[in-house]
Each structure stands twice: as structure tokens, then as C-alpha cells.
Amino acid sequence: DTGVSQNPRHKITKRGQNVTFRCDPISEHNRLYWYRQTLGQGPEFLTYFQNEAQLEKSRLLSDRFSAERPKGSFSTLEIQRTEQGDSAMYLCASSLNPDINGYTFGSGTRLTVV
Amino acid sequence: GQQLNQSPQSMFIQEGEDVSMNCTSSSIFNTWLWYKQDPGEGPVLLIALYKAGELTSNGRLTAQFGITRKDSFLNISASIPSDVGIYFCAGLPRDDKIIFGKGTRLHILP
């Protein structure tokens, strides 16, 4: 088990472009979470999947953001028409039983919108 | 929404000193978690606490789940250079998502 894997690690894009990030969770974890972290802040919840079902979305997730987990395994987070304010670290986490083990986070994707 | 107040925001200490940081909330949590984040990496779980009043150790780290379920502290004894990083407290309400504090940045002076 290699933990939670995120790709790419870094992404620089021009304002207005679309970007897509991928997260591969720990294989037996049925829960998958996306968080966003800006400089000097703690991670903030974006959205959550249990298996392939997207169960909750934060109000931080504008309609330019969409996340999928088509087969209940890997997940993608797409941002359309990127804005400079989207620059942040996007963290993916997975869990089997969060009350016992919390979440296991990936190394994140650092997005810079120029 | 629920917020966690973590203090101090940053600490500058000498190697070998003990460190203490804490977190308070206006809401009750069922689980308190402490994570450490190194630059350019995701947070890594250090300690998880499940019961009010629980005191748990992990090597040089000790954390406690407050009796009111609204606070927690983390102590690091005899700090070493690799302790440098950002420490986050996090609370997990029942059947909900982890909420993070803003972090305590630990700097160790040689």
C-alpha cells in the first residue's frame, strides 16, 4: 500500500484555462475527501465521496468546480475557467473509519494560476 | 460554522526545549486529531484522541482530549530539528467532516 497518491504535484496554468487533478486513495478506503489549503491556513473541506456517491459539497465549491469518483476508486477534481483566487494546495484524503483513524492525506497538488 | 482556535500561531524555541500548543472550539467533538505538515507535503496524523479526558502519547508527543470535549493540547518534549513544521489540531464531529485549526508553526533555533 503506497498511501494516497495525487497527480500532478504541481500545476501552473494561465487564468481561464481548465485543470484536472487526480487522486488515488488507499485501496480499501471507501471514503474520499477533497480539501483546499491556502497559505497560512488549515485545510478546508471541499467535497466528500462514499464509494462512487458524492455525498456532500461545501459552499466553497463553486459551479466551476466538479469532482467525480466514477468507479468508487480514484477521483478527479476539475476546475473550469481558473481564476487567480483558485491558487492553492488541493489535498485529497481517504478513510475507512474516520472515527478511529482520521483521514490519510496525499501530498497534494499545488496549483498556481498566473 | 464550527471553528477551531489554535494557539500559538508560531513558536521559536531552542533545540531540546519542550513545546506546548492547544486548540479550543465552541462545539463538541467526538474525536480530536493532531497532524503535522512539512513544506510541500500533506498533513500526517500524529495522534488521535477518542474519549474526553484521554491522555495519549506517541514517543515524545503527548496529547489530551479535554474533559469538556471542546479543547485539546499537544506537548512535544525535548524538541529536535526534525520537529520543525506546522502542527494542526483537527476535530471530527459525529458523522461529519474533519475541521482544521489554522496551525502552529514551530521553528527551532540551533
PDB file of C-alpha atoms in Angstrom:
ATOM      1  CA  ASP A   1       0.000   0.000   0.000  1.00  0.00           C
ATOM      2  CA  THR A   2       1.596   3.230  -1.156  1.00  0.00           C
ATOM      3  CA  GLY A   3      -0.774   5.580   0.636  1.00  0.00           C
ATOM      4  CA  VAL A   4      -2.824   8.296  -1.047  1.00  0.00           C
ATOM      5  CA  SER A   5      -1.333   9.386  -4.360  1.00  0.00           C
ATOM      6  CA  GLN A   6      -2.039  12.718  -6.047  1.00  0.00           C
ATOM      7  CA  ASN A   7      -1.057  13.885  -9.515  1.00  0.00           C
ATOM      8  CA  PRO A   8       0.314  16.194 -10.625  1.00  0.00           C
ATOM      9  CA  ARG A   9       2.300  17.532  -7.642  1.00  0.00           C
ATOM     10  CA  HIS A  10       2.482  20.991  -9.183  1.00  0.00           C
ATOM     11  CA  LYS A  11       0.423  22.729 -11.855  1.00  0.00           C
ATOM     12  CA  ILE A  12       0.917  26.206 -13.270  1.00  0.00           C
ATOM     13  CA  THR A  13      -1.850  27.402 -15.542  1.00  0.00           C
ATOM     14  CA  LYS A  14      -2.998  30.591 -17.174  1.00  0.00           C
ATOM     15  CA  ARG A  15      -6.144  32.249 -15.938  1.00  0.00           C
ATOM     16  CA  GLY A  16      -9.168  30.964 -17.809  1.00  0.00           C
ATOM     17  CA  GLN A  17      -7.749  27.506 -18.519  1.00  0.00           C
ATOM     18  CA  ASN A  18      -9.263  24.287 -17.199  1.00  0.00           C
ATOM     19  CA  VAL A  19      -7.274  21.972 -14.948  1.00  0.00           C
ATOM     20  CA  THR A  20      -7.876  18.452 -13.667  1.00  0.00           C
ATOM     21  CA  PHE A  21      -6.258  16.746 -10.690  1.00  0.00           C
ATOM     22  CA  ARG A  22      -6.274  13.067  -9.870  1.00  0.00           C
ATOM     23  CA  CYS A  23      -6.341  11.268  -6.518  1.00  0.00           C
ATOM     24  CA  ASP A  24      -5.752   7.554  -5.951  1.00  0.00           C
ATOM     25  CA  PRO A  25      -6.849   6.665  -2.413  1.00  0.00           C
ATOM     26  CA  ILE A  26      -5.740   3.761  -0.265  1.00  0.00           C
ATOM     27  CA  SER A  27      -7.375   0.786  -1.971  1.00  0.00           C
ATOM     28  CA  GLU A  28      -9.610  -0.435   0.840  1.00  0.00           C
ATOM     29  CA  HIS A  29     -10.805   3.052   1.826  1.00  0.00           C
ATOM     30  CA  ASN A  30     -14.368   3.718   0.729  1.00  0.00           C
ATOM     31  CA  ARG A  31     -14.390   7.394   1.744  1.00  0.00           C
ATOM     32  CA  LEU A  32     -12.574  10.065  -0.225  1.00  0.00           C
ATOM     33  CA  TYR A  33     -12.304  13.760   0.585  1.00  0.00           C
ATOM     34  CA  TRP A  34     -11.013  16.851  -1.196  1.00  0.00           C
ATOM     35  CA  TYR A  35      -9.694  19.790   0.797  1.00  0.00           C
ATOM     36  CA  ARG A  36      -8.159  23.106  -0.241  1.00  0.00           C
ATOM     37  CA  GLN A  37      -5.382  24.834   1.662  1.00  0.00           C
ATOM     38  CA  THR A  38      -4.242  28.403   1.110  1.00  0.00           C
ATOM     39  CA  LEU A  39      -1.068  29.923   2.513  1.00  0.00           C
ATOM     40  CA  GLY A  40      -1.127  30.277   6.284  1.00  0.00           C
ATOM     41  CA  GLN A  41      -4.403  28.444   6.701  1.00  0.00           C
ATOM     42  CA  GLY A  42      -5.514  24.970   7.645  1.00  0.00           C
ATOM     43  CA  PRO A  43      -7.116  22.698   5.062  1.00  0.00           C
ATOM     44  CA  GLU A  44     -10.758  23.499   4.255  1.00  0.00           C
ATOM     45  CA  PHE A  45     -13.301  20.871   3.234  1.00  0.00           C
ATOM     46  CA  LEU A  46     -14.492  20.895  -0.384  1.00  0.00           C
ATOM     47  CA  THR A  47     -16.319  17.639  -1.047  1.00  0.00           C
ATOM     48  CA  TYR A  48     -16.713  14.024   0.075  1.00  0.00           C
ATOM     49  CA  PHE A  49     -17.432  10.687  -1.604  1.00  0.00           C
ATOM     50  CA  GLN A  50     -18.527   7.432  -0.101  1.00  0.00           C
ATOM     51  CA  ASN A  51     -17.735   4.864  -2.768  1.00  0.00           C
ATOM     52  CA  GLU A  52     -18.896   6.499  -6.031  1.00  0.00           C
ATOM     53  CA  ALA A  53     -21.556   8.707  -4.443  1.00  0.00           C
ATOM     54  CA  GLN A  54     -20.723  12.370  -3.861  1.00  0.00           C
ATOM     55  CA  LEU A  55     -22.444  12.915  -0.519  1.00  0.00           C
ATOM     56  CA  GLU A  56     -21.586  16.477   0.320  1.00  0.00           C
ATOM     57  CA  LYS A  57     -20.213  19.642  -1.272  1.00  0.00           C
ATOM     58  CA  SER A  58     -19.002  22.717   0.572  1.00  0.00           C
ATOM     59  CA  ARG A  59     -20.227  26.161  -0.397  1.00  0.00           C
ATOM     60  CA  LEU A  60     -16.547  26.802  -1.228  1.00  0.00           C
ATOM     61  CA  LEU A  61     -17.077  24.545  -4.242  1.00  0.00           C
ATOM     62  CA  SER A  62     -18.361  26.976  -6.856  1.00  0.00           C
ATOM     63  CA  ASP A  63     -20.028  25.759 -10.041  1.00  0.00           C
ATOM     64  CA  ARG A  64     -16.646  25.970 -11.787  1.00  0.00           C
ATOM     65  CA  PHE A  65     -15.519  23.019  -9.674  1.00  0.00           C
ATOM     66  CA  SER A  66     -16.587  19.460 -10.309  1.00  0.00           C
ATOM     67  CA  ALA A  67     -15.428  16.225  -8.719  1.00  0.00           C
ATOM     68  CA  GLU A  68     -16.045  12.657  -9.746  1.00  0.00           C
ATOM     69  CA  ARG A  69     -15.279   9.201  -8.446  1.00  0.00           C
ATOM     70  CA  PRO A  70     -16.718   7.078 -11.239  1.00  0.00           C
ATOM     71  CA  LYS A  71     -15.936   3.584 -10.000  1.00  0.00           C
ATOM     72  CA  GLY A  72     -15.502   4.273  -6.341  1.00  0.00           C
ATOM     73  CA  SER A  73     -11.731   4.115  -6.649  1.00  0.00           C
ATOM     74  CA  PHE A  74      -9.759   7.110  -7.970  1.00  0.00           C
ATOM     75  CA  SER A  75     -11.233  10.595  -8.042  1.00  0.00           C
ATOM     76  CA  THR A  76     -10.743  13.661 -10.220  1.00  0.00           C
ATOM     77  CA  LEU A  77     -11.236  17.309  -9.354  1.00  0.00           C
ATOM     78  CA  GLU A  78     -11.708  19.673 -12.292  1.00  0.00           C
ATOM     79  CA  ILE A  79     -11.624  23.445 -12.146  1.00  0.00           C
ATOM     80  CA  GLN A  80     -13.003  25.250 -15.178  1.00  0.00           C
ATOM     81  CA  ARG A  81     -12.075  28.800 -16.193  1.00  0.00           C
ATOM     82  CA  THR A  82      -9.452  29.078 -13.466  1.00  0.00           C
ATOM     83  CA  GLU A  83      -9.085  32.344 -11.553  1.00  0.00           C
ATOM     84  CA  GLN A  84      -6.101  33.625  -9.589  1.00  0.00           C
ATOM     85  CA  GLY A  85      -8.035  33.030  -6.397  1.00  0.00           C
ATOM     86  CA  ASP A  86      -8.021  29.308  -7.177  1.00  0.00           C
ATOM     87  CA  SER A  87      -4.277  29.192  -6.472  1.00  0.00           C
ATOM     88  CA  ALA A  88      -3.891  26.839  -3.508  1.00  0.00           C
ATOM     89  CA  MET A  89      -2.805  23.380  -2.431  1.00  0.00           C
ATOM     90  CA  TYR A  90      -5.512  20.825  -3.233  1.00  0.00           C
ATOM     91  CA  LEU A  91      -5.381  17.897  -0.835  1.00  0.00           C
ATOM     92  CA  CYS A  92      -7.048  14.533  -1.195  1.00  0.00           C
ATOM     93  CA  ALA A  93      -7.634  12.229   1.749  1.00  0.00           C
ATOM     94  CA  SER A  94      -9.164   8.811   2.197  1.00  0.00           C
ATOM     95  CA  SER A  95     -10.530   6.871   5.128  1.00  0.00           C
ATOM     96  CA  LEU A  96     -12.193   3.598   6.042  1.00  0.00           C
ATOM     97  CA  ASN A  97     -13.341   4.531   9.514  1.00  0.00           C
ATOM     98  CA  PRO A  98     -12.674   8.210  10.261  1.00  0.00           C
ATOM     99  CA  ASP A  99     -13.843   7.966  13.884  1.00  0.00           C
ATOM    100  CA  ILE A 100     -10.984   5.551  14.543  1.00  0.00           C
ATOM    101  CA  ASN A 101      -8.189   6.523  12.182  1.00  0.00           C
ATOM    102  CA  GLY A 102      -8.977  10.019  10.969  1.00  0.00           C
ATOM    103  CA  TYR A 103      -8.037  10.617   7.348  1.00  0.00           C
ATOM    104  CA  THR A 104      -4.865   9.745   5.429  1.00  0.00           C
ATOM    105  CA  PHE A 105      -3.810  12.638   3.227  1.00  0.00           C
ATOM    106  CA  GLY A 106      -1.899  12.677  -0.025  1.00  0.00           C
ATOM    107  CA  SER A 107       0.954  15.080  -0.720  1.00  0.00           C
ATOM    108  CA  GLY A 108      -1.347  17.467  -2.522  1.00  0.00           C
ATOM    109  CA  THR A 109      -1.377  19.262  -5.854  1.00  0.00           C
ATOM    110  CA  ARG A 110      -0.055  22.824  -5.731  1.00  0.00           C
ATOM    111  CA  LEU A 111      -1.983  24.957  -8.259  1.00  0.00           C
ATOM    112  CA  THR A 112      -0.676  28.325  -9.352  1.00  0.00           C
ATOM    113  CA  VAL A 113      -2.886  30.413 -11.642  1.00  0.00           C
ATOM    114  CA  VAL A 114      -0.992  33.177 -13.439  1.00  0.00           C
TER     115      VAL A 114
ATOM    116  CA  GLY B   1     -19.891  27.163  11.110  1.00  0.00           C
ATOM    117  CA  GLN B   2     -17.638  25.351  13.537  1.00  0.00           C
ATOM    118  CA  GLN B   3     -14.213  26.877  14.072  1.00  0.00           C
ATOM    119  CA  LEU B   4     -11.118  25.810  15.918  1.00  0.00           C
ATOM    120  CA  ASN B   5      -8.928  28.357  17.674  1.00  0.00           C
ATOM    121  CA  GLN B   6      -5.359  27.129  17.722  1.00  0.00           C
ATOM    122  CA  SER B   7      -2.569  28.831  19.629  1.00  0.00           C
ATOM    123  CA  PRO B   8       0.097  29.958  19.460  1.00  0.00           C
ATOM    124  CA  GLN B   9       0.278  30.802  15.756  1.00  0.00           C
ATOM    125  CA  SER B  10       4.044  30.341  15.773  1.00  0.00           C
ATOM    126  CA  MET B  11       6.792  29.397  18.189  1.00  0.00           C
ATOM    127  CA  PHE B  12      10.547  29.919  18.167  1.00  0.00           C
ATOM    128  CA  ILE B  13      12.327  27.604  20.574  1.00  0.00           C
ATOM    129  CA  GLN B  14      15.775  26.249  21.283  1.00  0.00           C
ATOM    130  CA  GLU B  15      16.563  22.648  20.424  1.00  0.00           C
ATOM    131  CA  GLY B  16      15.916  20.480  23.472  1.00  0.00           C
ATOM    132  CA  GLU B  17      13.097  22.627  24.853  1.00  0.00           C
ATOM    133  CA  ASP B  18       9.601  21.338  25.454  1.00  0.00           C
ATOM    134  CA  VAL B  19       6.706  22.684  23.377  1.00  0.00           C
ATOM    135  CA  SER B  20       3.044  23.085  24.182  1.00  0.00           C
ATOM    136  CA  MET B  21       0.195  24.118  21.891  1.00  0.00           C
ATOM    137  CA  ASN B  22      -3.559  23.974  22.270  1.00  0.00           C
ATOM    138  CA  CYS B  23      -6.849  24.153  20.482  1.00  0.00           C
ATOM    139  CA  THR B  24     -10.317  25.238  21.581  1.00  0.00           C
ATOM    140  CA  SER B  25     -13.712  25.028  19.965  1.00  0.00           C
ATOM    141  CA  SER B  26     -17.181  26.377  20.599  1.00  0.00           C
ATOM    142  CA  SER B  27     -18.554  22.961  19.614  1.00  0.00           C
ATOM    143  CA  ILE B  28     -18.172  19.462  20.974  1.00  0.00           C
ATOM    144  CA  PHE B  29     -16.103  16.939  19.036  1.00  0.00           C
ATOM    145  CA  ASN B  30     -16.166  13.161  19.223  1.00  0.00           C
ATOM    146  CA  THR B  31     -12.583  12.832  18.057  1.00  0.00           C
ATOM    147  CA  TRP B  32      -9.611  15.171  18.306  1.00  0.00           C
ATOM    148  CA  LEU B  33      -6.688  14.718  15.944  1.00  0.00           C
ATOM    149  CA  TRP B  34      -3.232  16.256  15.731  1.00  0.00           C
ATOM    150  CA  TYR B  35      -1.480  16.408  12.352  1.00  0.00           C
ATOM    151  CA  LYS B  36       1.951  17.649  11.285  1.00  0.00           C
ATOM    152  CA  GLN B  37       2.616  19.140   7.866  1.00  0.00           C
ATOM    153  CA  ASP B  38       6.047  19.571   6.308  1.00  0.00           C
ATOM    154  CA  PRO B  39       6.564  22.094   3.484  1.00  0.00           C
ATOM    155  CA  GLY B  40       5.063  20.908   0.197  1.00  0.00           C
ATOM    156  CA  GLU B  41       3.509  17.829   1.766  1.00  0.00           C
ATOM    157  CA  GLY B  42       0.113  16.798   3.052  1.00  0.00           C
ATOM    158  CA  PRO B  43      -0.701  16.584   6.766  1.00  0.00           C
ATOM    159  CA  VAL B  44       0.404  13.412   8.556  1.00  0.00           C
ATOM    160  CA  LEU B  45      -1.557  12.095  11.534  1.00  0.00           C
ATOM    161  CA  LEU B  46       0.402  12.173  14.807  1.00  0.00           C
ATOM    162  CA  ILE B  47      -2.133  11.349  17.489  1.00  0.00           C
ATOM    163  CA  ALA B  48      -5.867  10.569  17.603  1.00  0.00           C
ATOM    164  CA  LEU B  49      -7.973  11.010  20.749  1.00  0.00           C
ATOM    165  CA  TYR B  50     -11.384   9.410  21.186  1.00  0.00           C
ATOM    166  CA  LYS B  51     -12.584   9.948  24.760  1.00  0.00           C
ATOM    167  CA  ALA B  52     -12.992  13.023  26.937  1.00  0.00           C
ATOM    168  CA  GLY B  53     -10.125  13.190  29.401  1.00  0.00           C
ATOM    169  CA  GLU B  54      -7.981  10.768  27.387  1.00  0.00           C
ATOM    170  CA  LEU B  55      -4.222  11.321  27.533  1.00  0.00           C
ATOM    171  CA  THR B  56      -2.249   9.640  24.741  1.00  0.00           C
ATOM    172  CA  SER B  57       1.459   9.512  23.988  1.00  0.00           C
ATOM    173  CA  ASN B  58       3.370   8.787  20.804  1.00  0.00           C
ATOM    174  CA  GLY B  59       7.092   8.880  21.537  1.00  0.00           C
ATOM    175  CA  ARG B  60       7.966  12.417  22.605  1.00  0.00           C
ATOM    176  CA  LEU B  61       4.453  13.624  21.808  1.00  0.00           C
ATOM    177  CA  THR B  62       1.625  13.723  24.344  1.00  0.00           C
ATOM    178  CA  ALA B  63      -1.893  14.933  23.649  1.00  0.00           C
ATOM    179  CA  GLN B  64      -5.030  15.234  25.730  1.00  0.00           C
ATOM    180  CA  PHE B  65      -8.735  15.324  24.870  1.00  0.00           C
ATOM    181  CA  GLY B  66     -10.297  17.954  27.127  1.00  0.00           C
ATOM    182  CA  ILE B  67     -12.940  16.946  29.645  1.00  0.00           C
ATOM    183  CA  THR B  68     -15.490  19.333  28.095  1.00  0.00           C
ATOM    184  CA  ARG B  69     -14.765  17.819  24.617  1.00  0.00           C
ATOM    185  CA  LYS B  70     -14.162  21.349  23.375  1.00  0.00           C
ATOM    186  CA  ASP B  71     -10.390  21.514  23.694  1.00  0.00           C
ATOM    187  CA  SER B  72      -7.153  19.602  23.264  1.00  0.00           C
ATOM    188  CA  PHE B  73      -3.459  20.191  23.787  1.00  0.00           C
ATOM    189  CA  LEU B  74      -0.290  18.742  22.289  1.00  0.00           C
ATOM    190  CA  ASN B  75       3.069  18.652  24.053  1.00  0.00           C
ATOM    191  CA  ILE B  76       6.396  17.834  22.443  1.00  0.00           C
ATOM    192  CA  SER B  77       9.243  17.051  24.817  1.00  0.00           C
ATOM    193  CA  ALA B  78      12.950  17.592  24.146  1.00  0.00           C
ATOM    194  CA  SER B  79      12.462  19.087  20.682  1.00  0.00           C
ATOM    195  CA  ILE B  80      14.793  18.086  17.841  1.00  0.00           C
ATOM    196  CA  PRO B  81      15.389  19.738  14.446  1.00  0.00           C
ATOM    197  CA  SER B  82      13.023  17.390  12.584  1.00  0.00           C
ATOM    198  CA  ASP B  83      10.141  18.632  14.745  1.00  0.00           C
ATOM    199  CA  VAL B  84      10.096  21.801  12.625  1.00  0.00           C
ATOM    200  CA  GLY B  85       6.861  22.160  10.697  1.00  0.00           C
ATOM    201  CA  ILE B  86       3.246  23.159  11.051  1.00  0.00           C
ATOM    202  CA  TYR B  87       1.097  21.380  13.613  1.00  0.00           C
ATOM    203  CA  PHE B  88      -2.665  21.305  13.082  1.00  0.00           C
ATOM    204  CA  CYS B  89      -5.329  20.365  15.533  1.00  0.00           C
ATOM    205  CA  ALA B  90      -8.430  18.906  13.938  1.00  0.00           C
ATOM    206  CA  GLY B  91     -11.832  17.995  15.286  1.00  0.00           C
ATOM    207  CA  LEU B  92     -14.206  15.373  13.965  1.00  0.00           C
ATOM    208  CA  PRO B  93     -17.862  15.805  14.850  1.00  0.00           C
ATOM    209  CA  ARG B  94     -20.002  12.664  14.693  1.00  0.00           C
ATOM    210  CA  ASP B  95     -20.754  11.670  11.091  1.00  0.00           C
ATOM    211  CA  ASP B  96     -19.200  14.812   9.719  1.00  0.00           C
ATOM    212  CA  LYS B  97     -16.009  16.143   8.166  1.00  0.00           C
ATOM    213  CA  ILE B  98     -12.716  16.932   9.851  1.00  0.00           C
ATOM    214  CA  ILE B  99     -12.330  20.613  10.695  1.00  0.00           C
ATOM    215  CA  PHE B 100      -8.815  22.009  10.997  1.00  0.00           C
ATOM    216  CA  GLY B 101      -7.321  24.799  13.061  1.00  0.00           C
ATOM    217  CA  LYS B 102      -5.051  27.361  11.399  1.00  0.00           C
ATOM    218  CA  GLY B 103      -1.886  25.679  12.609  1.00  0.00           C
ATOM    219  CA  THR B 104       1.059  26.342  14.900  1.00  0.00           C
ATOM    220  CA  ARG B 105       4.332  26.946  13.073  1.00  0.00           C
ATOM    221  CA  LEU B 106       7.241  25.514  15.031  1.00  0.00           C
ATOM    222  CA  HIS B 107      10.714  26.932  14.428  1.00  0.00           C
ATOM    223  CA  ILE B 108      13.768  25.522  16.205  1.00  0.00           C
ATOM    224  CA  LEU B 109      16.806  27.709  16.720  1.00  0.00           C
ATOM    225  CA  PRO B 110      20.188  25.987  16.571  1.00  0.00           C
TER     226      PRO B 110
END
